[in-house]
């Protein structure tokens, strides 16, 4: 008999993962615009994204040590408290340097809280359904990233001016998630892992995953600015369609994986992702963009959890926070460096070029991943 996945505690943990990730989703998609508001420079917006992601990366490098002394629940609470401090700081920051300071604090809080919330959620998944559970946990992130930009664009208005209301919304969501975190049950701490010497395998897998997130950063960080430059309206529906397709695909992920096998499926999904990203550079209207949301959602929705699962498989259950931190390091480094790198490409060559280069990079990644998959 198949073990039960959809328990009350697992569903509640998904709500926490969703709430934590909203703090990222509400701001990252418009930081390029806010940088222009404060300094009239798109590059500064890239720095706002980069300091956030690099501070999240920095703290995740120490998650294993922290988790040896503090359990997942208490680390989650600490991370959410830092997010609340950052949200309050955003409301009163009138210059770019002070704002960057609170972006760093927010990044530290996000790095701790999302890693621990995800690890707690994966703890509640039966071992026999881990690959499936990891996918649904990732869906909580995906849905937040889809809903976030839609809400943001509605709040900011056509002139992109109402940022204070956006920061207040971040504060409210963070406070609610903070209160909910006290009801979660998890006393798990990191202990000595017999597989610890094999953790390099997870790092190698993460290095390949970095290429995917670096490419995806061109979409996540600059699509709103790109479509604004094209004169398109509210493109929040793109992220919503992506999330819906991603979420639906999770119900069939196990069957798809069984049919193709993870190695072949990873290759196919990466090529679909590359084609979708390249086609974004050719769009002329909103309809074309919204249609591309379907393959984008399918590719990233199935591919990213596969990498997450592969990394988790290199450790035992007590090390889920550590393995999750490795996975998110791939996200942080990819999105963080891409924010600056693509920002310079935009400044000198325009938006169309970044999507062409991102697609090319994904094709290279597909080939490298096949080699890595064979070796590990």
Steps between C-alpha positions, in 0.01 A plus 500: 500500500632843401594725792287813550652827381226759562496514879393809699852575618635475143231738369575746780871484422424586138319815618811600694723445196257709295493781757879512532552511125252786452762727658725425206228495237353840593820695448744328266293543185493881541842574651635601159221758481548620859871544435410734216259688728772569758801554273384497134723197435391146408835368627419613856186288484725208418708572809183502711425148379861387532565611861179324600586171333868506601413562866252211480778292346745604773277391787410172327868407498474487880161328523656164586696646793200699623276196468732296721422741786152633418210290372315573176198663668702752701718584200181562301376743766833686505496534122147638498589752771782634281253528210263707714786736595588540132137569401479779759833638379383514137216733599744758641794468258529814289842439344652209315769418758256459789269299276788270406572443870146376559521290184796323663301443822207373295730266308637353823148446634376352176799269469437355846119487497442354152769235546353387833136524390579282197699252710212472749254441216721226353521337845125441483523317166509116510832366370324302226345822361794737549546596134130578472492690831804707407314605187193618689715684754664678208151584375442711809799709389384508140148614587640780717727609213199500267255681724760746628568695177126521422428650842802730475402646164145558622627683810761713322260618231579597144757760609683261737497745792319342798797315651415583865178297474705213360740510796207508744349194334833322541494589871146366549573169323825459696321559831229245417758239397701576815194430719422177311856373544445452874245228427733285291657193661863423417784437744734364232865593528784408268711207615798314361421355159676187381454635148653835589817422306278456195351849531729608215258317272221736603729796438588377150130457419442850638768644270308370199175630649663844527500528119123451497435762769742748340305469175163511675615820672460680166128421520441546873700821541448684172178384334294776665747768385526344153124497442473853640758605241290329230196697614303195613251517787488303825674172416433347840286239324822350359616406850152379593479267198852378574399416857180323396679286241777426749256399772294276271814332365596394853201262510643315199871542580551147633337340195703721267822416684421129490426517126810693387741445787652798681808527279313516169224715651754753628645533149159545336383755758818706469456523121135604543611764747767625258250528214251686720758751623621563145144559376451770766752711307268489198165591660294784355194495724360372830326198342829361371657546843211329679520201263870462582408478869373144437830339390690720748285377786524138388879505459597681820219336696634153436871570458575694820348239737702229324820685592369553853423129536838396358681718755286380793576140403869557584426535878286336768177641652673687784696698241201626297565861606861467383400346166228760457755774566718359220203506262411857593864604464460408134196726486668784690822501299317465170240769565746726683774505238250507214341817637824694451626313192175531306466860621825593324393308188173696497682829544735443206312264267130508592250251635480277192863392531469372858229250404703375203809451719296338779357248254848420368627445854217253567599292198856481636360403840294215348817345360700542822218355709494180298869447575454575872194275521702210357790554743284550814 
